[in-house]
Short mmCIF file of C-alpha atoms (C1' of nucleotides) in Angstrom, two decimals:
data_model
loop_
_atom_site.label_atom_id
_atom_site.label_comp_id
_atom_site.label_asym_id
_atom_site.label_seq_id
_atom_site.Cartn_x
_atom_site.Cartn_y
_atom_site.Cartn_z
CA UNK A 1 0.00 0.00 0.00
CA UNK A 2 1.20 3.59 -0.91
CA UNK A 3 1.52 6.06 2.00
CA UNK A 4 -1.97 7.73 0.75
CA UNK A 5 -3.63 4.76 0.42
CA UNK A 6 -2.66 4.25 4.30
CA UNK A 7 -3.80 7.55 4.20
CA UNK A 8 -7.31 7.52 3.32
CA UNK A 9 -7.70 4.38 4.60
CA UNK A 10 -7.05 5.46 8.08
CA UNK A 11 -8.62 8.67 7.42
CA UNK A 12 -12.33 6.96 7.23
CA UNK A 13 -14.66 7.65 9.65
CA UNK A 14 -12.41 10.48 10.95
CA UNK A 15 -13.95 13.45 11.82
CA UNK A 16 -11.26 15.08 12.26
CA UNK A 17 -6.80 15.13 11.65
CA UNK A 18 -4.79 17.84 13.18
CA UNK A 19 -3.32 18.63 10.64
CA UNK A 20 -3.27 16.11 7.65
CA UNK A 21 -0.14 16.89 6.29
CA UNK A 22 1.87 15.72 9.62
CA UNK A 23 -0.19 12.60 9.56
CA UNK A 24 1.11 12.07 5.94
CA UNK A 25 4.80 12.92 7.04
CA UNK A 26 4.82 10.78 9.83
CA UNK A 27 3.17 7.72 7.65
CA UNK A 28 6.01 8.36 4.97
CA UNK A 29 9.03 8.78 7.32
CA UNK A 30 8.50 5.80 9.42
CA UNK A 31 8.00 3.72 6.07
CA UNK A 32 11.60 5.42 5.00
CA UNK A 33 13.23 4.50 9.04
CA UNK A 34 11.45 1.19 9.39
CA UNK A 35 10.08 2.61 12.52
CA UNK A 36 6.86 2.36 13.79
CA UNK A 37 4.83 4.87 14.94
CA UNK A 38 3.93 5.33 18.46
CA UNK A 39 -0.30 5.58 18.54
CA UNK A 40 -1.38 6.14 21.78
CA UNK A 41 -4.80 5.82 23.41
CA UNK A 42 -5.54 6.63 26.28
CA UNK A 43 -8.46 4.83 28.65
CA UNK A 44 -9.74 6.09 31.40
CA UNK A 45 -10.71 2.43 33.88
CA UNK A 46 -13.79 3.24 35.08
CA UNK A 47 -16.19 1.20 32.33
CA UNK A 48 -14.71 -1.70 31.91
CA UNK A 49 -17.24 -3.00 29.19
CA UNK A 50 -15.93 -1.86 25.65
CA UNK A 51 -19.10 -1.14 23.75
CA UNK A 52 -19.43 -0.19 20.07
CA UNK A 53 -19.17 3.61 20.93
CA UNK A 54 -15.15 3.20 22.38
CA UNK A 55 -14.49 0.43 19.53
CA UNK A 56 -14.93 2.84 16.59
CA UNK A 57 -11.33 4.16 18.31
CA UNK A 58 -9.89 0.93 18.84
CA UNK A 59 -10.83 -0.39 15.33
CA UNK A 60 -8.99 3.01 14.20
CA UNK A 61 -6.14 1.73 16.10
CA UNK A 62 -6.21 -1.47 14.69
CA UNK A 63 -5.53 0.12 11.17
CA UNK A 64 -2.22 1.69 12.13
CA UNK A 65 -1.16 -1.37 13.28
CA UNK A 66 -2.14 -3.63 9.97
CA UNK A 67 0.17 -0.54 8.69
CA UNK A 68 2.95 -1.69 10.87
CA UNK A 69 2.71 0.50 13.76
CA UNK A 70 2.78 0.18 17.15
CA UNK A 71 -0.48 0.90 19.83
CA UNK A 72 0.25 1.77 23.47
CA UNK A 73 -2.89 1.87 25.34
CA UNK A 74 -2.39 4.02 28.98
CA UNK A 75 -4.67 2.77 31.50
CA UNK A 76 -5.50 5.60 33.36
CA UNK A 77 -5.24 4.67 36.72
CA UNK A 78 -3.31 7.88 37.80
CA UNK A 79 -5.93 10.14 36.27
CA UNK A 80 -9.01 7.97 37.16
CA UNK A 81 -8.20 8.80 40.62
CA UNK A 82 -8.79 12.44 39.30
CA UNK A 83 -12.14 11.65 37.53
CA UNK A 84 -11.72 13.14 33.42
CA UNK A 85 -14.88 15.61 33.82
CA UNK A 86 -14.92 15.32 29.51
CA UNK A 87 -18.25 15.86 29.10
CA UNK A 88 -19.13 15.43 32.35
CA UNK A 89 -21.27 17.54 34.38
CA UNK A 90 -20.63 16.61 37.60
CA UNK A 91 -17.39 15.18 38.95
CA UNK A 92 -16.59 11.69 39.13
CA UNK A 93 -16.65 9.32 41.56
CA UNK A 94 -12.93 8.16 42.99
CA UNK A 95 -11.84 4.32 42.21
CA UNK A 96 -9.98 2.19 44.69
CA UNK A 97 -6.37 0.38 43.47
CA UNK A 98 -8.59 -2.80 43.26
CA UNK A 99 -10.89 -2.08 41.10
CA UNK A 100 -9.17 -0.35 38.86
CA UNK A 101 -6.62 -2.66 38.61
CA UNK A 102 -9.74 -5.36 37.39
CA UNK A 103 -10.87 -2.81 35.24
CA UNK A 104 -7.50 -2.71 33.36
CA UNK A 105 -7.46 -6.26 32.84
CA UNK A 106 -10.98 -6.55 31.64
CA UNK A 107 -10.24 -3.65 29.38
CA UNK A 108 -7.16 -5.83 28.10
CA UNK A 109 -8.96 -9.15 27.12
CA UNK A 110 -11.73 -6.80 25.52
CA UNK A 111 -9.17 -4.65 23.36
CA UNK A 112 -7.55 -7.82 22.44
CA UNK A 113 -10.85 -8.67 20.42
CA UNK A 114 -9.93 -6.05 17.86
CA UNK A 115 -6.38 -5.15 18.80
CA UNK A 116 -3.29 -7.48 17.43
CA UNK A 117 -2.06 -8.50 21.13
CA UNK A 118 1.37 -8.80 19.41
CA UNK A 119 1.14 -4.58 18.55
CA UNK A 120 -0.29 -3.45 21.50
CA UNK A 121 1.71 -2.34 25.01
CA UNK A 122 -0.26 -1.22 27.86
CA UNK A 123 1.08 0.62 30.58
CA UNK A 124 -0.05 2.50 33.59
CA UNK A 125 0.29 6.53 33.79
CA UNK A 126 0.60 6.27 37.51
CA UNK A 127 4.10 4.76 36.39
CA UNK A 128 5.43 7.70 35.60
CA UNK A 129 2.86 10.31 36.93
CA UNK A 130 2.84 8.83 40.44
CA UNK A 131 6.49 9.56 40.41
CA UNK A 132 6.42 13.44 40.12
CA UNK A 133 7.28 15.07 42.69
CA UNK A 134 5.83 18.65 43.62
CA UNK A 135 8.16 20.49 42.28
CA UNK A 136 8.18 18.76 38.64
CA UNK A 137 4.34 19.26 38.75
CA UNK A 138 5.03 23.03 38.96
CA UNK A 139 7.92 23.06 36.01
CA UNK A 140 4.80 21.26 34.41
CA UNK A 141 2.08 23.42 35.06
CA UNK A 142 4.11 26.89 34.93
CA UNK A 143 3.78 25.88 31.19
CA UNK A 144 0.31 26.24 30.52
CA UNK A 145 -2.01 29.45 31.06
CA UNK A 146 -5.40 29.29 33.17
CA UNK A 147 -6.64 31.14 30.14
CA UNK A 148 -5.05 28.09 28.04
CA UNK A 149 -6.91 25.95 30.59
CA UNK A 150 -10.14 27.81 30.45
CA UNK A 151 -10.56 27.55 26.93
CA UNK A 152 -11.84 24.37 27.09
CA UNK A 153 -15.91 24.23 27.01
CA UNK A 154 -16.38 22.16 30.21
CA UNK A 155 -14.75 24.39 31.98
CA UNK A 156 -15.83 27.53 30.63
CA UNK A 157 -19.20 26.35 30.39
CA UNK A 158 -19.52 25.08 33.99
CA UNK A 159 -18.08 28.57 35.44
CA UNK A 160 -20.36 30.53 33.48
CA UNK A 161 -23.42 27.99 34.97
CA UNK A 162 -21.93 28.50 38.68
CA UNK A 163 -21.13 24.40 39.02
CA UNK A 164 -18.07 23.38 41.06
CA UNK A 165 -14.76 22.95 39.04
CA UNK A 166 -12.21 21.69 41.25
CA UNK A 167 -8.39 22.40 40.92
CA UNK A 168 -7.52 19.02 40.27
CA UNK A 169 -10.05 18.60 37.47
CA UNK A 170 -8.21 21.55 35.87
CA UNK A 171 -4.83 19.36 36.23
CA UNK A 172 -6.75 16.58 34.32
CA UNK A 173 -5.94 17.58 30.57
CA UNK A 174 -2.14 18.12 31.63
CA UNK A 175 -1.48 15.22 32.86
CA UNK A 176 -3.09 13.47 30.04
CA UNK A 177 -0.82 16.00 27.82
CA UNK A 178 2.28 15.05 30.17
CA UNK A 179 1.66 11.53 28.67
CA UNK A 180 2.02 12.27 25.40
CA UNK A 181 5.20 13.71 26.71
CA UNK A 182 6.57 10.59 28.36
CA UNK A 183 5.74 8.28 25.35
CA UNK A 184 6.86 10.92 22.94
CA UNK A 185 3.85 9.47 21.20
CA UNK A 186 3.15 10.32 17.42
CA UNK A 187 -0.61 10.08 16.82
CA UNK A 188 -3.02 10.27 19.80
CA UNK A 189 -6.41 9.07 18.66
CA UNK A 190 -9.64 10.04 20.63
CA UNK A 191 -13.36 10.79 20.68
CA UNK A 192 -14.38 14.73 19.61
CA UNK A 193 -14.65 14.96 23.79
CA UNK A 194 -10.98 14.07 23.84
CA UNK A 195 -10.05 17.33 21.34
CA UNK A 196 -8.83 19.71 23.90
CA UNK A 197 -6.70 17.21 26.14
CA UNK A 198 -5.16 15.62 22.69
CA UNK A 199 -4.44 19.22 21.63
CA UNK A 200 -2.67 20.15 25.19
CA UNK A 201 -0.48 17.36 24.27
CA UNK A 202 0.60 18.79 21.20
CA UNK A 203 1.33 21.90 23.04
CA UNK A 204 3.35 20.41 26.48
CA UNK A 205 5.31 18.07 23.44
CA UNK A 206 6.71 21.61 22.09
CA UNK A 207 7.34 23.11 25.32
CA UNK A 208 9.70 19.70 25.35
CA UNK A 209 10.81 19.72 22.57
CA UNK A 210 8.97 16.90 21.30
CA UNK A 211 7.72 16.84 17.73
CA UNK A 212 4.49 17.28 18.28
CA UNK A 213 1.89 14.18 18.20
CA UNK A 214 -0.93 14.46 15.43
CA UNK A 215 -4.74 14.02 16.63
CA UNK A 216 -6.64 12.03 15.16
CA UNK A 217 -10.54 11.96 15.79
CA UNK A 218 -13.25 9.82 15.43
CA UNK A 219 -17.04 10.92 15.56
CA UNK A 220 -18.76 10.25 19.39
CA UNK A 221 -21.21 7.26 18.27
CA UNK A 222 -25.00 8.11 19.00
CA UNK A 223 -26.47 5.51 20.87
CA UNK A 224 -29.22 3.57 20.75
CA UNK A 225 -31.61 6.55 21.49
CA UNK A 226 -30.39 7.85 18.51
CA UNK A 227 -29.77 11.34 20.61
CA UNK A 228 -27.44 11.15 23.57
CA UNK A 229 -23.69 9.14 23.00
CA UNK A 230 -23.51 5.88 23.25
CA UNK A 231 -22.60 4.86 27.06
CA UNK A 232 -23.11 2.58 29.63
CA UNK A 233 -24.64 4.58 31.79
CA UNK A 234 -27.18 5.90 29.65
CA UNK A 235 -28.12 2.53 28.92
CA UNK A 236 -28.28 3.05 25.20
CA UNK A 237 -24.96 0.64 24.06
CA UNK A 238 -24.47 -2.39 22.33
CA UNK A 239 -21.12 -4.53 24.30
CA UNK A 240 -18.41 -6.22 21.51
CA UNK A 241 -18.99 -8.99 24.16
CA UNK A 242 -22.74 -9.23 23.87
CA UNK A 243 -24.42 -12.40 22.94
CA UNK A 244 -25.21 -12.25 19.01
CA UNK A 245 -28.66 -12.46 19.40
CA UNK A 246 -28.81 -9.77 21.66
CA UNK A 247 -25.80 -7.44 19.69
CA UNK A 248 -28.52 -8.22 16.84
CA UNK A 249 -31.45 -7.46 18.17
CA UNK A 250 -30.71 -3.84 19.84
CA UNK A 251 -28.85 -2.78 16.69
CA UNK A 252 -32.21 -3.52 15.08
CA UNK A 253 -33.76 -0.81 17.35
CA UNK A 254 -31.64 1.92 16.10
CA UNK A 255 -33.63 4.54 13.64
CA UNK A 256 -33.23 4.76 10.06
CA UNK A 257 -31.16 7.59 9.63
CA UNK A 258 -28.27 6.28 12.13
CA UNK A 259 -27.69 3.89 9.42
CA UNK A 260 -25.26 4.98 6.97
CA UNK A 261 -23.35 6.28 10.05
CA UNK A 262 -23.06 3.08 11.64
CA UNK A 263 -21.84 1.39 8.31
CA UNK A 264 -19.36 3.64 8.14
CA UNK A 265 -17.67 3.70 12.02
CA UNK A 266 -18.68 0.35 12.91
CA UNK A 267 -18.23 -2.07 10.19
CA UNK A 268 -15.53 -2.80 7.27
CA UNK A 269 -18.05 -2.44 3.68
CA UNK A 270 -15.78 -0.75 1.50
CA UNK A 271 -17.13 3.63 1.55
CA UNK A 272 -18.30 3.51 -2.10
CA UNK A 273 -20.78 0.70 -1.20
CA UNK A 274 -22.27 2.87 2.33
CA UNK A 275 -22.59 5.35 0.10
CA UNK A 276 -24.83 3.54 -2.89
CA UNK A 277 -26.56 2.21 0.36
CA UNK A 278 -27.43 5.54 1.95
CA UNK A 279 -28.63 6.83 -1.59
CA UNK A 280 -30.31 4.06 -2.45
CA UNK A 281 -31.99 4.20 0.83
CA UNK A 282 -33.24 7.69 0.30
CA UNK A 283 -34.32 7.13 -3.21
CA UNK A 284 -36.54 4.25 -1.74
CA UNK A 285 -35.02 1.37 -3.47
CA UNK A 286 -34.01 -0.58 -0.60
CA UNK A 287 -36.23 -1.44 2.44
CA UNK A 288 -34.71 -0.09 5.43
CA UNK A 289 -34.96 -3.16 7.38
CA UNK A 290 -33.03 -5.25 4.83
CA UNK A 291 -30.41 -2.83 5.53
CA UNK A 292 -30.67 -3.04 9.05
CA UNK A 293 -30.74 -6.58 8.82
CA UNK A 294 -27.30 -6.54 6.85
CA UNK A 295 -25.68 -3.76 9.19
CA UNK A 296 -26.21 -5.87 12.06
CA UNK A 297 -24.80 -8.59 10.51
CA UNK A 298 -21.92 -7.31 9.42
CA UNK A 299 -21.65 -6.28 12.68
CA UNK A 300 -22.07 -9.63 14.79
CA UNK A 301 -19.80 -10.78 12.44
CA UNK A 302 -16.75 -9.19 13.29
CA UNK A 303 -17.20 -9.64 17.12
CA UNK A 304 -18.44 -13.29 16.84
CA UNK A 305 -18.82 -15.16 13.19
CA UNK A 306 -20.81 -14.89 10.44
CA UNK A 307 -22.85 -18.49 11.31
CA UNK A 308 -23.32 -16.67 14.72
CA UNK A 309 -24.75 -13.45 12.77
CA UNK A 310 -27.04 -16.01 10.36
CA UNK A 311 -28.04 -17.41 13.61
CA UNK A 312 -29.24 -14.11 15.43
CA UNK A 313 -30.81 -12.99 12.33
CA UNK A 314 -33.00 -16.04 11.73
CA UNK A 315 -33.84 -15.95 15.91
CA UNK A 316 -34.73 -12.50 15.42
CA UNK A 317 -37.28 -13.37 12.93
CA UNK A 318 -38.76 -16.24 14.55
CA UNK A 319 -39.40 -13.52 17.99
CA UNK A 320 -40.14 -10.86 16.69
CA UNK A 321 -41.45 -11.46 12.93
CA UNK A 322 -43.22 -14.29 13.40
CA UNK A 323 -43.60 -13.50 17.33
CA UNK A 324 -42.52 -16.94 18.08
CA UNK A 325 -40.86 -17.84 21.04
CA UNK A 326 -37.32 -17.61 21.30
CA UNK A 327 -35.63 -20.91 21.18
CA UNK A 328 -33.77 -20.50 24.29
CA UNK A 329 -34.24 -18.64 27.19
CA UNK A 330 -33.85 -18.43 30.69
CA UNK A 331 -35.68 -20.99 33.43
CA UNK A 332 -37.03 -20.50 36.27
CA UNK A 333 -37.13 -23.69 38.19
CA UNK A 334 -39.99 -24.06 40.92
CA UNK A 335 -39.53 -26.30 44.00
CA UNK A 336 -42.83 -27.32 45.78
CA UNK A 337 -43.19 -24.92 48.79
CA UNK A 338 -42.88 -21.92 45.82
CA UNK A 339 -46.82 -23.68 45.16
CA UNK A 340 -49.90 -24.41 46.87
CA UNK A 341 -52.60 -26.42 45.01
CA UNK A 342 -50.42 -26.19 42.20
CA UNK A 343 -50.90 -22.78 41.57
CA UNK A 344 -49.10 -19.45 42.12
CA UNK A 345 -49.74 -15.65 42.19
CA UNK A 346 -48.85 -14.31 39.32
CA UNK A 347 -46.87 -10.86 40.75
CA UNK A 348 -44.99 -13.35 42.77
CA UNK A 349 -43.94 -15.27 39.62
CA UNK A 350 -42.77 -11.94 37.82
CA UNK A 351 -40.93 -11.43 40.57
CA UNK A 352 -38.78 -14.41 40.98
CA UNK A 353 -38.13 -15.00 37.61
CA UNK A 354 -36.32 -11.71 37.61
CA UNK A 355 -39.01 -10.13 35.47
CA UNK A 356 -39.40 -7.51 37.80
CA UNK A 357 -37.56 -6.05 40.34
CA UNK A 358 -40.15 -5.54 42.21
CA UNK A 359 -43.78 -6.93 43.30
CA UNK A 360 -45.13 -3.29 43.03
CA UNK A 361 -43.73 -3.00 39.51
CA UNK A 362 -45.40 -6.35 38.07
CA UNK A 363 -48.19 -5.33 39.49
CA UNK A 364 -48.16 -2.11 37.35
CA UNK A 365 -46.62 -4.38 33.99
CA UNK A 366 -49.60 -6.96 34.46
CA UNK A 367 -52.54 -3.78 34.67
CA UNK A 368 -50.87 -3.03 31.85
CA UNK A 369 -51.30 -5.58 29.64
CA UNK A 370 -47.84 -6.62 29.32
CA UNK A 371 -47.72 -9.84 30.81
CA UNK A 372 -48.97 -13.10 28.79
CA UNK A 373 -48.19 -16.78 29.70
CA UNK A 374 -48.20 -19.44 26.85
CA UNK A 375 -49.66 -16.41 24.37
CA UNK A 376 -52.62 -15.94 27.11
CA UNK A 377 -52.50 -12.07 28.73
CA UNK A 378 -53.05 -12.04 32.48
CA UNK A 379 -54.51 -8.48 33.32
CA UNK A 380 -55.83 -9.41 36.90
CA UNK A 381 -52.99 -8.43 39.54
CA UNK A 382 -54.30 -10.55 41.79
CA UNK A 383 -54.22 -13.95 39.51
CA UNK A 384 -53.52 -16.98 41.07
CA UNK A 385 -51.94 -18.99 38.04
CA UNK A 386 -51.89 -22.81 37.71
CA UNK A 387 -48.37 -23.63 37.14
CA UNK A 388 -46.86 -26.55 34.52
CA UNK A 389 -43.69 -27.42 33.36
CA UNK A 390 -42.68 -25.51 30.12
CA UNK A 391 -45.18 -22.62 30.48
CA UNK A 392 -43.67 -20.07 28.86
CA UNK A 393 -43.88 -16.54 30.36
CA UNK A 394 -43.81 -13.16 28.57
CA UNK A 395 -43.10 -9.91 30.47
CA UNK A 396 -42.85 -6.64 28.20
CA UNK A 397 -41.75 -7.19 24.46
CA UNK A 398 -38.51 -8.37 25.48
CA UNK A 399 -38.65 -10.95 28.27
CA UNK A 400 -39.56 -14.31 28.74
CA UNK A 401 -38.64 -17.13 30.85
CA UNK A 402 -39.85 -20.93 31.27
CA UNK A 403 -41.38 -22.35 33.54
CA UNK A 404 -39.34 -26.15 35.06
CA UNK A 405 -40.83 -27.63 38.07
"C1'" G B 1 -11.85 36.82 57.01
"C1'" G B 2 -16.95 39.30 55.94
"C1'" G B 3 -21.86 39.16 53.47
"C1'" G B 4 -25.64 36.64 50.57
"C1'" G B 5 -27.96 32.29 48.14
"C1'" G B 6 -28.74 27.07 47.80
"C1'" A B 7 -29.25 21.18 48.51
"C1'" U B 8 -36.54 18.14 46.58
"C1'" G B 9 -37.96 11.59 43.50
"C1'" C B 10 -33.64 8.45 37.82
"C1'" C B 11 -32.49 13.84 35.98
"C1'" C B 12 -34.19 18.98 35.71
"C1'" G B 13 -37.53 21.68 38.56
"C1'" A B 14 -42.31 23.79 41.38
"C1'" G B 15 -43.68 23.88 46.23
"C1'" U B 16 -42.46 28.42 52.45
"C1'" G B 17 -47.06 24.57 58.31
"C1'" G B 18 -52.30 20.55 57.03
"C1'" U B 19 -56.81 17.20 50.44
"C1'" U B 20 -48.28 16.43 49.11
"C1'" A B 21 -46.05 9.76 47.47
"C1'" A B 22 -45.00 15.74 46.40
"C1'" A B 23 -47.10 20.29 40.09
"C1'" G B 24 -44.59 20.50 35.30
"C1'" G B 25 -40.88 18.75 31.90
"C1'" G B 26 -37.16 15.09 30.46
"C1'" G B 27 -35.84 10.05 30.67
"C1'" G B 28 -37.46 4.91 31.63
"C1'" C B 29 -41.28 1.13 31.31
"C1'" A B 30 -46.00 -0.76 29.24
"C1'" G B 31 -50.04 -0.56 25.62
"C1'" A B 32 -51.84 1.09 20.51
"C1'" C B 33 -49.67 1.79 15.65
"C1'" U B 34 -45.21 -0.56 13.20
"C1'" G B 35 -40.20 -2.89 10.57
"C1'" U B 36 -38.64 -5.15 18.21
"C1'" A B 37 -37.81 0.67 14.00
"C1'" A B 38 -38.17 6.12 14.33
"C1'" A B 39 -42.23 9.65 14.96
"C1'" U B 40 -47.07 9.91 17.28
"C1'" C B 41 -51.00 8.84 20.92
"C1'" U B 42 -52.41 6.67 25.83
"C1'" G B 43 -51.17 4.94 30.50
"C1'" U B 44 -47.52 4.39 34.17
"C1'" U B 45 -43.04 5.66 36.93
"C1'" A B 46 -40.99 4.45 46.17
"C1'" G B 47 -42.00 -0.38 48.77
"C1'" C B 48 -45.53 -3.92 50.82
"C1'" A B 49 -50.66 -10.01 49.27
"C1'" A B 50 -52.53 -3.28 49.43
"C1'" U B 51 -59.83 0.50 49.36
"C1'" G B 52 -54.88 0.27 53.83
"C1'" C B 53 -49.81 0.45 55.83
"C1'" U B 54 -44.44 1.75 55.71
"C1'" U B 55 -40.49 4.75 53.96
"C1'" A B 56 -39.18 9.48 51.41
"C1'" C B 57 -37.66 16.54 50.08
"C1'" A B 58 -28.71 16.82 52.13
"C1'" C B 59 -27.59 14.79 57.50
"C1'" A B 60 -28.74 14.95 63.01
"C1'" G B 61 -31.82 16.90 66.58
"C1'" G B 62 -36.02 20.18 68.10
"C1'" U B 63 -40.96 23.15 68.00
"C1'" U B 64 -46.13 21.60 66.67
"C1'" C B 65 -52.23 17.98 66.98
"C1'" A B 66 -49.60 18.38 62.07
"C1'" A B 67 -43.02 19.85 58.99
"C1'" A B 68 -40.14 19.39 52.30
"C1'" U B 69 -42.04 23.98 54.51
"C1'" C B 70 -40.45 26.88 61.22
"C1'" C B 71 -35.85 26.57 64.82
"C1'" U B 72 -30.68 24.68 66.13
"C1'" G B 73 -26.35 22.19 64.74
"C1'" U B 74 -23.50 19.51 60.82
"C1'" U B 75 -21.84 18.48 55.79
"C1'" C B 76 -21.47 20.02 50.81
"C1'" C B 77 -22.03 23.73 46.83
"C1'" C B 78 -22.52 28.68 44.43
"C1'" C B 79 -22.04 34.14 44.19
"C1'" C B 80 -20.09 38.98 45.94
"C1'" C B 81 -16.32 41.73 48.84
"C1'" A B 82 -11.20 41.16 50.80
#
RNA sequence: GGGGGGAUGCCCGAGUGGUUAAAGGGGGCAGACUGUAAAUCUGUUAGCAAUGCUUACACAGGUUCAAAUCCUGUUCCCCCCA
């Protein structure tokens, strides 16, 4: 591959490349050295379940490194003690060693599902960041303006509103920089959030005189919702470790016009064909849900196997086409005392099947209508239901469970 | 160091002694409609075998027949002056 096939190859999806040129430079002169790059990404160990939002980045890393180059991922265990407020209203909760230390090692395994293990060095930034002592922090920070700091939109925007910033949260995008600084990295690749701490990198790298790293970065996936990010928190994410039935059937739920954008970050179909597909699409030659079906596909297939993705697609049908009952799903085994004269209350079934979390809440899902057993609804809160083995329970559009006695 | 303002349910936010499990909005869930879409409409959104009971308006006490609402202390936050 020429350097500008590299080129635009990594440069799908990108929102973003500060600047271009350097990206191109770097590309050509470590092809002319027979060095590799240094890429670094930086995680912050508080989410340790890699969802289809953070693996538009890693798959972007996983380019540079079918180019040859080298990934170093920083766990952030230094900085999670600080709590990154990107994006964040409020400030974060503090981790312990422990869990962070899990966190970075379920973060590992994860990565390593679209990372080449052989390419990619993770290391801790409390190595070197836990070793500064005050004085070094000062050199540091005598370096950048509180205007400098200020710029960025959190900040600003949360003095303007009268919430708390906290001087440590200002130290945040330094020491982030300062890592760039340590690894003399050469690309930094991030999330849109990430702009202002990759950019403070390029800056400290100068003030060292580093050659400064080039950002790279990728679009924040929408979630679900199809309006906030995708996250864990907000509920709204599909996990690379997912089941494929269930990676299938929430990528089903996303709306139309996410589409094309999803092709584009989250799969491998060459550009020119997204593009026939989103026009196509709007000149109402292709059903969206054939396209839907195909994008999550495509997408089950690179986390677990095409059969898998054939699989999910043809259980998918059966539920929710055909509203047949999922071949498998979970049992909920009944021992003798659960029953008297073979029959039980219905909330109380809800409940311990895991339905519901609560009795008051089946209550409100059965007045509702959303509770049927073998295809029969059961609107009467107060039901006393005859149990068998192999009943099958429906709670909502998505749950069921069978009875086993 | 001085002065002022604030903390309400998942989130935002109204409420300044009694029909307040707490308006309104957002989000979630369910139902209708569908393509499990999206949009829209309707209902619902503390717990409890339940025409009732228990818990709940930062935390701990107190006043009162009655407290989110009044008083005292504590914690946290914001603004102004220095």
């Amino acid at each position: 591959m020429t350097i500008d096939e590299q080129f635009n190859a990594i440069k799908r999806g990108t929102l973003e490349i500060v600047p271009e040129a350097a990206l191109k430079e770097k590309l050509k002169k470590a092809q002319d050295e027979g060095r590799p790059l240094k890429i670094k990404l930086g995680l912050d160990p508080t989410a340790p379940h890699i969802h289809l939002g953070l693996a538009v980045v890693l798959r972007k890393m996983r380019q540079f490194q079918d180019f040859g180059h080298e990934v170093i991922i920083i766990i952030g265990d230094f900085t999670a003690s600080i709590g990154d407020p990107s994006g964040k209203s409020i400030t974060r909760p503090q981790l312990t060693e422990e869990e962070i230390k899990i966190n970075a090692k379920t973060y590992y395994d994860q990565c390593c599902m679209i990372l080449d293990p052989d390419k990619t060095k993770v290391v801790f930034n409390g190595q070197w960041l836990g070793e500064l002592m005050f004085a070094d922090v000062i050199r540091i920070v005598s370096k950048i303006t509180v205007a400098r700091i200020l710029e960025r939109d959190d900040f600003a925007t949360r003095l303007a509103e009268g919430r708390p910033i906290s001087m440590h949260e200002l130290l945040y995008p330094i020491c982030q920089a300062y890592d760039s600084v340590f690894l003399e990295s050469d690309v930094e690749v991030g999330g849109t959030d990430q702009k202002f701490n990759i950019l403070m990198g390029r800056d400290l790298q100068t003030h060292y005189g580093q050659a400064e790293q080039v950002g790279l970065f990728m679009p924040i996936l929408t979630g679900l919702d199809g309006v906030q990010k995708m996250s864990k928190s907000l509920n709204n994410y599909v996990g690379i470790t997912e089941p494929p039935k269930d990676m299938f059937g929430k990528l089903m739920s996303i709306s139309d016009e996410m589409m094309p954008t999803y092709f584009e970050l989250c799969t491998d179909v060459p550009m020119d064909e997204v593009e026939s597909i989103r026009k196509e699409l709007a000149d109402g030659k292709l059903h969206p849900m054939d396209i839907k079906k195909r994008l999550a596909r495509e997408i089950v297939a690179i986390y677990h196997s095409v059969e898998a993705a054939n699989e999910a697609q043809a259980e998918f049908e059966r539920v929710f086409s055909h509203h047949e009952i999922p071949e498998d799903m979970p049992e909920l085994k009944l021992s003798a005392e659960d029953i008297q004269d073979g029959k039980l209350w219905i909330i109380k079934l809800l409940t311990m099947a895991g339905m519901t979390p609560s009795n008051s809440e089946a209550r409100r899902l059965v007045q509702q209508g959303g509770v049927t057993i073998d295809g029969e609804k059961i609107s009467d809160p107060s039901a006393n239901i005859e149990v068998k083995d192999g009943q099958v329970i429906k709670a909502g559009k998505l749950k069921f469970a069978r009875i086993r006695l």
